[in-house]
Amino acid sequence: MVKINENYLLLENSYLFVEVNRRATKYMEENPDKNVIKMGIGDVTKPLVPSVINAFKDAVDEMADVNSFMGYGPEQGYDFLAEAIIKNDFNRWGIDLDLDEVFISDGAKCDAGNIQEIFALDNIIAVTDPVYPVYVDTNVMAGRSGMIKDDGMYENIVYLPCREENNFVPELPSEKVDLIYLCFPNNPTGTTLTKDQLAKFVEYAKENDALILFDAAYEAFITEDNVPHTIYEIEGAKEVAIEFRSFSKTAGFTGTRCAYTVVPKEIKIKDSEDNEQSVNLLWNRRQTTKFNGVSYPVQKAAEAVYTEEGQKEIIENIDYYLENARIIRESLSEIGLNVYGGVNSPYIWVKTPNDMESWDFFDLLLEEANIVGTPGSGFGPSGEGYLRLTAFNTLENTKEAMGRISKLSF
Ligand code: PLP
């Protein structure tokens, strides 16, 4: 008899987006004349920009010619893309990386999910709460948690609450943890940490022999000067931090798939015999064994993001989403709601009025304004009492949606 990996039975059913869809669909079926605006989904709505599409097409043509056809590429990605990444995403902030510290992949989701494999099962992980669920669920699958408790938190996982009360700045763990997942600009709250606030986590990691897993998937949305674009802007971070990046939200690659992970060679961990092991070599071993690289045309398309024209085009799209975010923030503030995020992020985190529960506010917006958001409680216990709206929509829909909410009284 085949036995199941029992850890999978500890997982909560991923019911958030299923339930959001179920309620929205039911409402639309019962009210076919209503124009429902969806502001819940964390996916881009604008197509790939012309520079990217042209490079993509040219690379596909290369694949059709025997003289330029490309078979298997390096598992870690082609040097042409790693070079463009280092020059544009790191050298510009004064950070040097070697080519073999950049691992190109087909998604920050897979990388953030897979990274835990190279660490022992008895490591204690810490996550901010609310949280992008991948960090928690992949550790539950691996067996690093206990059962989920009545308060919605797993045993053996340390939660660092981020709420209005602490201005969405997580406290340092009060106990010793080994792996700390941080995502800034944050999904779902849309908030950020300043350099000084992030530096405290780097210091904690150094003092406690911990490692930070830093997800910067929303880096492209940063508009404020005191927000770090990469954790390596913090002195000493190369010894204690891995960084995940993605072309998904930066350049509309959610359906095209390209991302990368930086694993500095300075990061060392100990084996059971107290020998130092290189995390870079461990990740390289993992990737070369289990991953066969991102397709050549996709990597050429990603390289085009860094051309002068490509940069102009993607910034135009990001500015479009940020303008939607500004409209959402300002419209909701004007009617007295407390809103967070949306300045360095496409996400706006709305405090529910009158201490309503997240799902009640979701239903109210759906029924009274025909707007679909995402209940904050679906991202973790500290998300209760909040709702996430996204700026990934047309300007027209965003304005229409805000006009409708502005007519409601809370
Ligand atoms: N990290 C965070 C915080 C995200 O919100 C998302 C997508 O929503 C991802 C990673 C996924 O990135 P990718 O599309 O590169 O897998």
XYZ file of C-alpha atoms and ligand atoms in Angstrom:
426
model
C 0.000 0.000 0.000
C 1.339 3.418 -0.942
C 1.544 5.710 2.059
C 0.748 9.379 1.877
C 3.072 12.129 3.034
C 1.030 12.770 6.186
C 2.230 16.372 6.323
C -0.106 17.145 3.434
C -3.017 16.303 5.708
C -1.988 19.158 7.993
C -2.562 21.715 5.244
C -5.543 24.008 5.444
C -7.701 23.717 2.349
C -6.720 26.598 0.131
C -10.170 27.983 0.303
C -9.590 31.712 0.050
C -9.772 32.348 -3.704
C -12.210 29.462 -4.212
C -14.596 31.017 -1.709
C -14.085 34.514 -3.149
C -14.988 33.154 -6.591
C -17.912 31.151 -5.286
C -19.485 34.185 -3.619
C -18.783 36.482 -6.598
C -20.166 33.968 -9.126
C -23.274 33.355 -7.050
C -23.905 37.089 -6.816
C -23.393 37.589 -10.576
C -25.737 34.709 -11.422
C -28.424 36.133 -9.168
C -27.841 39.694 -10.431
C -26.986 39.382 -14.129
C -27.615 43.105 -14.756
C -24.865 44.194 -12.327
C -21.393 45.106 -13.585
C -19.129 43.471 -11.006
C -15.562 44.864 -10.835
C -12.900 42.404 -9.669
C -10.218 43.983 -7.519
C -9.184 40.859 -5.685
C -6.775 39.179 -8.036
C -3.016 39.657 -7.770
C -2.371 39.320 -11.486
C -1.302 41.962 -13.970
C -3.787 43.069 -16.618
C -1.532 44.803 -19.156
C 0.104 42.766 -21.931
C 3.849 42.280 -22.406
C 5.515 45.463 -23.708
C 6.682 45.747 -27.354
C 10.442 45.397 -26.623
C 9.803 42.160 -24.753
C 7.483 40.779 -27.414
C 9.974 41.578 -30.204
C 12.856 39.888 -28.390
C 10.590 36.937 -27.588
C 9.577 36.557 -31.268
C 13.158 36.923 -32.538
C 14.278 34.194 -30.143
C 11.463 31.917 -31.299
C 12.684 32.448 -34.878
C 16.200 31.485 -33.773
C 14.763 28.219 -32.508
C 13.455 27.487 -36.018
C 16.895 27.647 -37.648
C 19.398 24.815 -37.368
C 22.252 27.316 -37.035
C 20.742 29.179 -34.079
C 18.588 26.510 -32.434
C 19.166 26.170 -28.690
C 18.702 22.935 -26.769
C 19.204 22.529 -23.038
C 20.684 25.655 -21.538
C 22.489 26.024 -18.225
C 20.186 25.068 -15.331
C 21.161 28.329 -13.620
C 20.203 30.438 -16.648
C 22.149 32.070 -19.474
C 24.969 34.478 -18.662
C 23.448 37.168 -20.908
C 20.453 37.445 -18.580
C 22.416 37.101 -15.333
C 24.756 39.884 -16.543
C 21.800 42.186 -17.325
C 20.264 41.399 -13.924
C 23.449 42.153 -11.986
C 24.135 45.373 -13.881
C 20.609 46.772 -13.686
C 19.164 45.418 -10.459
C 22.291 45.429 -8.256
C 25.253 47.419 -9.616
C 22.998 50.458 -9.795
C 22.585 50.278 -6.012
C 26.323 49.781 -5.532
C 26.123 46.008 -5.070
C 28.424 43.564 -6.821
C 27.419 39.975 -7.475
C 29.148 37.143 -9.289
C 27.348 35.446 -12.162
C 27.128 32.208 -10.189
C 25.270 33.924 -7.361
C 22.228 34.478 -9.622
C 19.924 31.518 -10.329
C 17.343 32.172 -13.049
C 14.111 30.243 -12.686
C 10.514 30.031 -13.830
C 9.055 31.686 -10.756
C 9.610 33.248 -7.379
C 6.788 31.039 -6.145
C 8.755 27.855 -6.908
C 12.008 29.271 -5.571
C 10.453 30.569 -2.350
C 8.702 27.216 -2.009
C 11.688 25.017 -2.873
C 14.416 26.780 -0.904
C 13.398 25.161 2.397
C 14.461 21.761 1.014
C 18.131 22.491 1.584
C 17.609 23.171 5.301
C 17.085 20.657 8.105
C 13.575 19.830 9.272
C 14.224 20.948 12.831
C 14.877 24.547 11.818
C 12.307 26.955 13.265
C 10.757 29.243 10.704
C 9.255 32.671 11.274
C 6.787 34.421 8.979
C 5.140 37.789 9.068
C 1.372 37.617 9.565
C -0.614 38.185 7.284
C 1.533 36.308 4.790
C 1.902 35.070 1.212
C 0.749 31.484 1.942
C 3.548 29.722 -0.013
C 6.115 30.204 2.771
C 3.944 28.522 5.382
C 2.430 25.765 3.251
C 5.740 24.549 1.820
C 7.151 24.208 5.318
C 4.024 22.379 6.468
C 4.403 19.976 3.510
C 8.020 19.358 4.470
C 7.093 18.552 8.068
C 8.429 21.633 9.824
C 5.109 22.483 11.526
C 2.745 20.788 13.899
C -1.035 20.970 13.608
C -2.957 24.135 12.933
C -4.367 25.568 16.170
C -7.743 27.184 16.870
C -6.196 30.612 16.444
C -5.315 29.739 12.832
C -1.585 29.434 13.504
C 0.492 26.281 13.065
C 2.377 24.818 15.978
C 6.175 25.233 15.652
C 5.893 28.236 13.334
C 6.625 31.691 14.717
C 4.233 34.392 13.530
C 5.261 38.047 13.522
C 2.046 40.099 13.445
C 1.847 43.134 11.161
C -1.150 45.290 12.010
C -2.171 48.933 12.366
C -0.965 48.820 15.995
C 2.672 48.328 14.959
C 2.399 50.242 11.695
C 2.854 46.918 9.872
C 6.461 46.690 11.042
C 7.101 43.204 12.453
C 8.836 42.898 15.804
C 11.997 40.832 15.893
C 11.220 37.263 17.025
C 11.306 37.045 20.800
C 12.657 33.488 20.628
C 15.492 32.112 18.529
C 14.375 31.242 14.996
C 16.457 29.927 12.118
C 14.747 30.943 8.885
C 12.866 34.236 8.579
C 10.654 34.897 5.572
C 10.297 38.589 4.802
C 8.430 40.049 1.828
C 8.760 43.792 1.215
C 7.001 45.575 -0.415
C 4.565 43.227 1.225
C 1.874 41.020 -0.200
C -0.851 41.414 1.041
C -0.474 44.634 3.070
C 1.364 46.703 0.436
C 3.547 48.177 3.208
C 7.341 48.391 3.276
C 10.251 48.511 5.701
C 12.782 51.319 5.751
C 16.485 50.511 5.528
C 16.853 50.923 9.294
C 13.934 48.604 10.019
C 15.288 45.952 7.660
C 18.781 46.387 9.107
C 17.424 45.211 12.490
C 16.470 41.875 10.939
C 19.904 41.532 9.329
C 21.463 42.213 12.722
C 19.164 39.647 14.366
C 20.122 37.075 11.720
C 23.830 37.660 12.335
C 23.501 37.465 16.095
C 21.347 34.334 16.008
C 22.960 32.433 13.117
C 19.668 32.759 11.268
C 18.980 33.206 7.568
C 16.584 35.707 5.962
C 14.598 34.628 2.912
C 13.752 37.979 1.356
C 11.017 38.124 -1.273
C 11.293 41.292 -3.357
C 8.748 40.332 -6.025
C 7.244 43.850 -5.832
C 10.516 45.808 -5.901
C 9.570 47.546 -9.163
C 6.750 49.396 -7.394
C 9.028 51.181 -4.900
C 8.671 54.961 -5.179
C 10.068 56.184 -1.850
C 13.771 56.854 -1.259
C 14.171 55.271 2.164
C 12.832 51.887 1.017
C 15.591 49.420 0.088
C 15.367 47.955 -3.423
C 17.333 44.906 -2.392
C 18.216 43.535 1.023
C 21.880 43.709 -0.021
C 21.687 47.487 0.434
C 21.943 46.612 4.125
C 25.531 46.129 5.210
C 26.378 42.520 5.942
C 23.189 41.135 4.369
C 25.180 39.054 1.893
C 26.204 36.780 4.768
C 22.664 36.151 5.971
C 20.112 36.707 3.193
C 18.792 35.037 0.067
C 16.697 37.255 -2.225
C 13.866 36.258 -4.564
C 12.932 38.429 -7.539
C 10.427 38.011 -10.313
C 9.631 39.431 -13.736
C 5.943 38.669 -13.061
C 4.772 41.963 -11.618
C 7.792 43.958 -12.834
C 7.203 43.252 -16.503
C 3.945 41.342 -16.835
C 5.546 37.863 -16.945
C 2.879 36.125 -14.830
C 1.936 33.941 -17.800
C 5.406 33.912 -19.398
C 7.333 32.799 -16.278
C 10.738 34.138 -15.391
C 12.281 34.990 -12.045
C 15.583 34.698 -10.237
C 17.076 34.018 -6.837
C 20.283 35.478 -5.466
C 22.295 33.204 -3.196
C 25.512 34.972 -2.135
C 28.576 32.793 -1.674
C 29.215 34.400 1.719
C 26.289 32.487 3.264
C 27.604 29.533 5.243
C 25.705 27.085 7.420
C 26.970 24.236 9.570
C 26.419 20.508 9.100
C 25.998 18.123 12.045
C 29.774 17.755 12.283
C 30.210 21.482 12.557
C 31.704 21.824 9.081
C 30.784 24.938 7.132
C 28.675 24.360 4.048
C 28.017 26.846 1.265
C 24.325 27.576 0.749
C 25.135 28.702 -2.794
C 26.589 25.259 -3.602
C 23.642 23.507 -1.954
C 21.126 25.496 -4.006
C 23.201 24.898 -7.142
C 23.131 21.161 -6.415
C 19.378 21.271 -5.871
C 18.674 23.239 -9.042
C 20.986 21.240 -11.299
C 19.351 18.040 -10.070
C 15.709 19.063 -10.144
C 15.422 21.926 -12.654
C 16.364 22.168 -16.309
C 16.368 25.895 -16.862
C 14.034 28.504 -18.310
C 13.402 28.406 -22.056
C 15.765 30.439 -24.251
C 13.031 32.676 -25.762
C 11.724 33.549 -22.285
C 15.215 34.489 -21.093
C 15.723 36.637 -24.209
C 12.353 38.273 -23.507
C 13.434 38.955 -19.909
C 16.761 40.399 -21.099
C 14.809 42.904 -23.218
C 13.209 44.274 -20.026
C 16.607 45.855 -19.292
C 17.055 47.661 -22.622
C 16.497 51.419 -22.595
C 13.239 51.052 -24.510
C 12.150 48.073 -22.394
C 12.721 50.044 -19.177
C 10.700 52.978 -20.506
C 7.842 50.688 -21.471
C 7.653 48.712 -18.231
C 7.908 51.858 -16.103
C 4.942 53.260 -18.017
C 2.893 50.190 -17.057
C 4.010 50.278 -13.424
C 3.148 53.978 -13.245
C -0.289 53.166 -14.641
C -0.915 50.647 -11.845
C 0.533 53.037 -9.249
C -1.866 55.750 -10.421
C -4.744 53.314 -9.867
C -3.309 52.603 -6.407
C -3.186 56.333 -5.634
C -6.811 56.762 -6.693
C -7.892 53.848 -4.497
C -5.954 55.127 -1.503
C -7.154 58.693 -1.770
C -10.792 57.845 -2.513
C -11.047 55.507 0.452
C -9.216 57.890 2.789
C -11.602 60.665 1.801
C -14.587 58.657 3.009
C -12.846 58.013 6.310
C -11.475 54.502 5.811
C -8.007 53.673 7.087
C -5.916 52.475 4.164
C -2.333 51.239 3.971
C 0.037 50.322 1.164
C -0.479 51.457 -2.405
C 2.503 53.848 -2.376
C 5.294 51.353 -3.070
C 2.952 48.552 -4.057
C -0.010 47.591 -6.241
C -1.830 46.399 -3.090
C -4.041 48.510 -0.852
C -4.827 47.109 2.576
C -8.101 48.496 3.870
C -9.087 48.418 7.541
C -12.714 47.343 7.691
C -15.066 50.013 9.054
C -16.699 49.581 12.467
C -14.521 46.544 13.286
C -16.378 44.418 10.750
C -14.930 41.000 10.059
C -13.094 40.656 6.730
C -15.736 38.417 5.132
C -18.603 40.717 6.219
C -16.883 43.683 4.586
C -16.233 41.540 1.494
C -19.976 40.745 1.275
C -20.941 44.367 1.840
C -18.684 45.609 -0.985
C -19.928 42.858 -3.294
C -23.599 43.481 -2.614
C -23.660 47.267 -2.204
C -20.922 48.343 -4.641
C -20.480 45.221 -6.813
C -16.765 45.126 -6.064
C -14.764 41.987 -5.331
C -11.834 42.319 -2.925
C -9.876 39.681 -0.985
C -10.680 39.208 2.720
C -7.575 39.825 4.787
C -8.327 36.940 7.138
C -7.478 34.564 4.266
C -3.812 35.610 4.563
C -3.458 34.716 8.235
C -4.945 35.504 11.651
C -3.547 39.053 11.732
C -5.309 39.786 8.440
C -8.698 39.641 10.194
C -10.370 43.031 10.043
C -8.748 43.981 6.742
C -9.458 43.578 3.029
C -7.015 43.695 0.110
C -7.745 45.626 -3.076
C -5.416 45.559 -6.060
C -4.459 48.221 -8.573
C -4.226 45.652 -11.394
C -7.188 46.954 -13.336
C -8.047 49.595 -15.918
C -8.092 53.227 -14.847
C -11.753 53.418 -15.869
C -12.760 50.439 -13.711
C -10.728 51.761 -10.792
C -12.441 55.150 -10.948
C -15.857 53.553 -11.371
C -15.226 51.267 -8.378
C -14.107 54.136 -6.155
C -17.120 56.216 -7.209
C -19.381 53.385 -6.085
C -17.652 52.877 -2.722
C -17.730 56.637 -2.085
C -21.529 56.565 -2.204
C -21.707 54.031 0.638
C -21.962 55.141 4.212
C -20.315 53.081 6.922
N 6.126 36.275 -4.156
C 5.065 37.015 -3.805
C 5.103 37.772 -2.536
C 3.933 37.065 -4.613
O 2.872 37.798 -4.249
C 3.908 36.327 -5.807
C 2.736 36.331 -6.686
O 1.649 36.725 -6.404
C 5.013 35.567 -6.125
C 6.115 35.556 -5.283
C 5.001 34.713 -7.335
O 5.918 35.121 -8.281
P 6.117 34.301 -9.614
O 5.011 34.689 -10.552
O 7.473 34.719 -10.089
O 6.072 32.844 -9.294
